[in-house]
XYZ file of N, CA and C in Angstrom:
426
model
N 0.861 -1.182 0.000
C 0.000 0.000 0.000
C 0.903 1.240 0.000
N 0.672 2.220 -0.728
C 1.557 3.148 -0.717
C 1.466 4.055 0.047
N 2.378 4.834 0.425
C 2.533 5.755 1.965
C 1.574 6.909 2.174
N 1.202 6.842 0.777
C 0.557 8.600 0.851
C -1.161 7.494 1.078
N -1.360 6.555 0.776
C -2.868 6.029 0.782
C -3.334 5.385 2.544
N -2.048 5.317 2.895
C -2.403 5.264 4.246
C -2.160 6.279 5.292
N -1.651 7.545 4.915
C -1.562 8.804 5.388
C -2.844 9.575 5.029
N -3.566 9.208 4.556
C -4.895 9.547 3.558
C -6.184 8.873 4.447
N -5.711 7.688 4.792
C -6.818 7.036 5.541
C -6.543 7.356 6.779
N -5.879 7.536 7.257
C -5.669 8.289 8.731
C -5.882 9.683 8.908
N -5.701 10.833 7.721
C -6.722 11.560 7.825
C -8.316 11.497 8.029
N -8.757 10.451 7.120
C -10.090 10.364 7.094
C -10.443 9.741 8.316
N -9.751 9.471 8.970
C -10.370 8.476 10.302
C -10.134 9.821 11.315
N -9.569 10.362 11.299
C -9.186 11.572 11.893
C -10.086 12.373 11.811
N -10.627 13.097 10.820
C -11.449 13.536 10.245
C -12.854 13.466 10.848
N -13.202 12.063 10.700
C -14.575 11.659 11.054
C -14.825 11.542 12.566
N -13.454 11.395 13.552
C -13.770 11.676 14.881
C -13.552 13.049 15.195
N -12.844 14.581 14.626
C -13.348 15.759 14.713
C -15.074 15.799 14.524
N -15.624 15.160 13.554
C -17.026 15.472 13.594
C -17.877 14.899 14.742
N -16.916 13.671 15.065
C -17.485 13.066 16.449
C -17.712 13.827 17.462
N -16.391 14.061 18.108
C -15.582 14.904 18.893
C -16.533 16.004 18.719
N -15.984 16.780 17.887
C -16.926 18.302 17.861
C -18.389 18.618 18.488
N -18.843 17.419 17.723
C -20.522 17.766 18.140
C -20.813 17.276 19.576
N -20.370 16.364 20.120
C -20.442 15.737 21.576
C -19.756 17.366 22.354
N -18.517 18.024 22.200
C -18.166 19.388 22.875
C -19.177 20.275 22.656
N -19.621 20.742 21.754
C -20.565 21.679 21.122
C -21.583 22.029 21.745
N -22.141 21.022 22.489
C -23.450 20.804 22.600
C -24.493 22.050 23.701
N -23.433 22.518 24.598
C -23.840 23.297 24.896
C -23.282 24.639 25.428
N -22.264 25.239 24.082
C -20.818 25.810 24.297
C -20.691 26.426 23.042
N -20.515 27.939 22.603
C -20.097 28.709 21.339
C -19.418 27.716 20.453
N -19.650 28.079 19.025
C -18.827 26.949 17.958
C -17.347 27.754 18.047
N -17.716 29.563 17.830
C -16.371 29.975 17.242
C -15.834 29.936 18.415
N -15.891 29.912 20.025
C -15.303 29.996 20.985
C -14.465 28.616 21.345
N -15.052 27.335 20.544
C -14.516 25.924 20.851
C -13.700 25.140 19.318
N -13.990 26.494 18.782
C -13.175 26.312 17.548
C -11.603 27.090 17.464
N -11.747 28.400 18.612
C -10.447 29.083 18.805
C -9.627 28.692 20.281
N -10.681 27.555 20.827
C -9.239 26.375 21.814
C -9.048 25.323 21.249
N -9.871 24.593 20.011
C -9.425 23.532 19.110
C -7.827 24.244 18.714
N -8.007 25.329 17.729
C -6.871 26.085 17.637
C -5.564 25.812 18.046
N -6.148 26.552 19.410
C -4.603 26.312 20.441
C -4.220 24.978 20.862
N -5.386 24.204 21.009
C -4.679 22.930 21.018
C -3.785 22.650 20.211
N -4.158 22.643 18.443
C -3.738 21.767 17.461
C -2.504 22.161 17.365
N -2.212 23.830 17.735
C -0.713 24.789 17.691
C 0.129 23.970 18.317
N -0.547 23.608 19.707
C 0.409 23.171 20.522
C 1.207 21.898 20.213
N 0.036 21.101 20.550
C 0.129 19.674 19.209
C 1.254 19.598 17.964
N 1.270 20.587 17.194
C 2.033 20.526 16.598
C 3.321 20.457 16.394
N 3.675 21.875 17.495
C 4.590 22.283 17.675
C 5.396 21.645 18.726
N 4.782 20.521 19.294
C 5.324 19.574 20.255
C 6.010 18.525 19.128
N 5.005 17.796 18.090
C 5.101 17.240 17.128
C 6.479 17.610 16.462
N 6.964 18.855 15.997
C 8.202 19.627 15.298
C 9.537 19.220 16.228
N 8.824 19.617 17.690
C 10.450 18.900 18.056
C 10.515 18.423 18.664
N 9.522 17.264 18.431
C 10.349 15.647 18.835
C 10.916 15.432 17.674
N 10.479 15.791 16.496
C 11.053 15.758 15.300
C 12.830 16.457 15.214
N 12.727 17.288 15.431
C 13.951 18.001 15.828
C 13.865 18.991 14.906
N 13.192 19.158 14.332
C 12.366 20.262 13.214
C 12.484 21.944 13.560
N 12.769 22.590 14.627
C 12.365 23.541 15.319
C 12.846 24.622 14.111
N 14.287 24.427 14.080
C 14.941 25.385 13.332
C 14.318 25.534 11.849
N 13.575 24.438 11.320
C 12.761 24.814 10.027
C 11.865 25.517 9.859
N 11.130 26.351 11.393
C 10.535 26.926 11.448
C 11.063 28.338 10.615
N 11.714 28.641 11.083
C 12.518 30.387 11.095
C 13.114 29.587 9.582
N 13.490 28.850 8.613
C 13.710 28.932 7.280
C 12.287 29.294 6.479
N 11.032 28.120 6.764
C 9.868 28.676 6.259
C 9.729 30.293 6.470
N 9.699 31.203 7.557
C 9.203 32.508 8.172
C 10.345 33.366 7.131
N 11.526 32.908 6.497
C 12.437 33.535 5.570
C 11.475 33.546 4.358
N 10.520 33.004 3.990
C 10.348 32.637 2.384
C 9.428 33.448 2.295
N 9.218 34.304 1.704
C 8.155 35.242 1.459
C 6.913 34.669 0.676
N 7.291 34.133 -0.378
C 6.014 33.234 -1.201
C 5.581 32.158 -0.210
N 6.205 31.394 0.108
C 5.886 30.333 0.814
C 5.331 30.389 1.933
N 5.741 31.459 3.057
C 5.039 32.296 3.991
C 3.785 32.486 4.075
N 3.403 33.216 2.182
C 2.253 33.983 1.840
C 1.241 33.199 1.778
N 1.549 32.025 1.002
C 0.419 30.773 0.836
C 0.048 30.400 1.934
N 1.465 30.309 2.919
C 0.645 29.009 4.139
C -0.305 30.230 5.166
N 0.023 31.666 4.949
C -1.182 32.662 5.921
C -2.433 32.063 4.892
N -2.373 32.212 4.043
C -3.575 32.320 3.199
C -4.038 30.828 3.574
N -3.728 29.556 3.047
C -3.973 28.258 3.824
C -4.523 28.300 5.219
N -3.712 29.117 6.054
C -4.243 29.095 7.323
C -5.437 29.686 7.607
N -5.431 31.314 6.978
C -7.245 31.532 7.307
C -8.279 30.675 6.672
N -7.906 30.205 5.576
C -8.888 29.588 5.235
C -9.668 28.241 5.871
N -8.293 27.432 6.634
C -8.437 26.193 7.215
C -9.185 26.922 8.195
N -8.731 28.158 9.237
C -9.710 28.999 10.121
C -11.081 29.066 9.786
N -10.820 29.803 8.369
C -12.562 29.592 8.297
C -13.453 28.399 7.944
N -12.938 27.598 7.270
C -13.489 26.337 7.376
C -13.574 25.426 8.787
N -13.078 25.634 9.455
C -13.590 24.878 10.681
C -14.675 25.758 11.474
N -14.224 27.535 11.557
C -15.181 28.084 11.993
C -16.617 27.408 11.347
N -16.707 27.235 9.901
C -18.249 27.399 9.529
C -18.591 25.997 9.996
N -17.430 25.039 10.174
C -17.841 23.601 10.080
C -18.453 22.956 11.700
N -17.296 23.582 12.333
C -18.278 23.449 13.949
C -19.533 24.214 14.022
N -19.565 25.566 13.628
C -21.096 26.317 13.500
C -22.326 25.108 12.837
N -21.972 24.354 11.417
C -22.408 23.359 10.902
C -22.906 22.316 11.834
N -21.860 21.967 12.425
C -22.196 20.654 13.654
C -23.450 21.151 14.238
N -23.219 22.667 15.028
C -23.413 22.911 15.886
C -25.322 22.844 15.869
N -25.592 22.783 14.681
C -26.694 23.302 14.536
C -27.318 21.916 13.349
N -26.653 21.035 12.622
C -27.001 19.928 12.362
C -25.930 18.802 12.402
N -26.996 17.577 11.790
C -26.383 16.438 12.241
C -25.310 16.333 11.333
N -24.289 15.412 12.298
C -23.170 14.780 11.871
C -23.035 14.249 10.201
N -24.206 13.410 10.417
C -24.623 12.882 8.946
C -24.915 13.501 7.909
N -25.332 14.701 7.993
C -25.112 15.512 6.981
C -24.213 16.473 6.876
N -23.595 16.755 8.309
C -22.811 18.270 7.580
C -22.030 17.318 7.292
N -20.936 16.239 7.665
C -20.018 15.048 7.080
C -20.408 15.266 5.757
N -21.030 14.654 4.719
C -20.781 14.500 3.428
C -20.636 15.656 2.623
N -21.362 16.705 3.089
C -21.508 18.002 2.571
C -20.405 18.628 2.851
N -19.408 18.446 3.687
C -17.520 18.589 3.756
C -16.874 18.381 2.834
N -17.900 17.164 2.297
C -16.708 16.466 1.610
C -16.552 16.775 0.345
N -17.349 17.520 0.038
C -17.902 18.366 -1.212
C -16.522 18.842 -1.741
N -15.693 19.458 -0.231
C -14.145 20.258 -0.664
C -13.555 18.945 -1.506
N -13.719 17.963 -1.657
C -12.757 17.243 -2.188
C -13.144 17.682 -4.011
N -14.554 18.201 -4.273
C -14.986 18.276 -5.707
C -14.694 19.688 -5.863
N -14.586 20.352 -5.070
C -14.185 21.566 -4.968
C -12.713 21.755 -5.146
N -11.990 21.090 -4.777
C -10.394 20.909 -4.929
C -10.160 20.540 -5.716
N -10.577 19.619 -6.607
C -10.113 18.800 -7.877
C -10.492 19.859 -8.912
N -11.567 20.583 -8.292
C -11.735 21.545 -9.839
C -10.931 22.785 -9.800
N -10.618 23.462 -8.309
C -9.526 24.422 -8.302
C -8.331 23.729 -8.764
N -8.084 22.696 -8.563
C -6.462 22.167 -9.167
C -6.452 22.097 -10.680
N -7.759 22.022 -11.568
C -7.802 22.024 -12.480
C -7.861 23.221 -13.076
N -7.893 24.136 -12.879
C -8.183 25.709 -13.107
C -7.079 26.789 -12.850
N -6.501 26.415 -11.407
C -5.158 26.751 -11.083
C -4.241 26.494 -11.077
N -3.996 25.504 -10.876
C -2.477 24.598 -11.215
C -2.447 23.758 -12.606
N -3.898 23.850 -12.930
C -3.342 22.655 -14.364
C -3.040 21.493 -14.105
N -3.906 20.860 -13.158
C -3.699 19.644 -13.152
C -4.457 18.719 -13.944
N -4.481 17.773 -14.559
C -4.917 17.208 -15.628
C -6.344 16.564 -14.742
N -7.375 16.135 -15.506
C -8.335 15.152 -14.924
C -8.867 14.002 -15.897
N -8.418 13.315 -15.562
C -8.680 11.965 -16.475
C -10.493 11.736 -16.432
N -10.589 11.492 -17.627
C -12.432 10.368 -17.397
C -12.987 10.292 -16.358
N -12.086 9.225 -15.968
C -12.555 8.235 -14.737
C -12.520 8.968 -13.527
N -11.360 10.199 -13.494
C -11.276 10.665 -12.208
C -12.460 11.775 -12.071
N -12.980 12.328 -13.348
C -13.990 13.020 -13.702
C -15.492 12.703 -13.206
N -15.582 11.485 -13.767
C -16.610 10.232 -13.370
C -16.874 10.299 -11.721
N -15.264 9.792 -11.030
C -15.380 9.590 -9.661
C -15.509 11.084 -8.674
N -15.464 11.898 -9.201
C -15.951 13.660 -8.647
C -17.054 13.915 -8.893
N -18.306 13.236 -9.631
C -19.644 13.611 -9.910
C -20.017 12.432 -9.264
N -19.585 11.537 -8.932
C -20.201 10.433 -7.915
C -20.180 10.649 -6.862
N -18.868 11.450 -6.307
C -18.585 11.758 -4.992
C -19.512 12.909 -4.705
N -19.510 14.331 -5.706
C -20.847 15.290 -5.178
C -22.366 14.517 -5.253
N -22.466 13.709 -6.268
C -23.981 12.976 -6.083
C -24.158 11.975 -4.893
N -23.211 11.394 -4.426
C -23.572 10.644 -3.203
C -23.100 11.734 -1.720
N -22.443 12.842 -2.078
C -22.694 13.909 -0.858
C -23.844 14.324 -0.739
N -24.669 14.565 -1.779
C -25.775 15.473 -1.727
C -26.555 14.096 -1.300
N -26.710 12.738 -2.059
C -27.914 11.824 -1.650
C -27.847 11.487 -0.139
N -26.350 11.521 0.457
C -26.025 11.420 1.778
C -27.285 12.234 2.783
N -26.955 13.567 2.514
C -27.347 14.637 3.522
C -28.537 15.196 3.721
N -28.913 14.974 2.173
C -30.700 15.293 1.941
C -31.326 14.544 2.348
N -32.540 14.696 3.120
C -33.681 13.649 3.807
C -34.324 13.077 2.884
C-alpha cells in the first residue's frame, strides 16, 4: 500500500472523529469559541510534534520565504474559516449531513487544481468527482 494512501486514511479516520468529537463538545458551548481552543490545542500539538522531530529550526527557514510564507497565511485563514463554519455546521445539524456536505471540498479541490495549477483530470477521475458530489448530496438530503 503506498505511503501517501495510508496517510490519507488516517486523515479520514481523523477527520470523522473531529465530527465526532466536535458535536459531543458543542453541545452546549459557542462553535467559534470551541473552535479558537481547538486552535490552540492543534498549535500546541504541533509544535510539540516539530520537536520531537527536531524540526524547530525549520521553522525560522519557512518565516524567511516570502512566497511560501504567503500561501501558508492564506492556507491558514482559510483552514480557520473552514472549521469556523464547520463546527457552527455541527453545531446546529447532524453529523450525517454536515459530514458529506464537507466532503464536497474534495470536488471543490479537484476543480480548483484544475483551473489553477493545471492539473490534468482523467475520465474516470472526472466520473469519480460527480459520484462523490452525487452521493454527498444523496447522503445529507432527507
Amino acid at each position: 500500500m503506498p505511503l501517501w494512501l495510508i496517510y490519507a486514511l488516517l486523515s479520514a479516520v481523523s477527520a470523522a472523529l473531529v465530527a465526532i468529537f466536535g458535536k459531543i463538545g458543542l453541545q452546549h458551548i459557542d462553535a467559534n469559541a470551541a473552535t479558537a481552543i481547538r486552535a490552540v490545542i492543534m498549535a500546541l500539538f504541533l509544535l510539540g510534534v516539530v520537536a520531537v522531530q527536531g524540526k524547530f529550526t525549520q521553522l525560522a527557514d519557512i518565516m524567511a520565504q516570502k512566497k511560501a510564507l504567503s500561501f501558508i497565511f492564506l492556507s491558514g485563514i482559510a483552514g480557520a474559516l473552514s472549521w469556523l463554519f464547520y463546527f457552527l455546521a455541527l453545531k446546529y445539524g447532524k453529523v450525517s449531513q454536515v459530514g458529506p456536505i464537507d466532503k464536497l471540498s474534495v470536488v471543490i479541490a479537484v476543480i480548483l487544481a484544475f483551473v489553477f495549477l493545471g492539473e490534468k483530470i482523467s475520465w474516470t477521475a472526472a466520473a469519480g468527482v460527480v459520484l462523490i458530489a452525487a452521493g454527498a448530496l444523496l447522503v445529507a438530503i432527507k
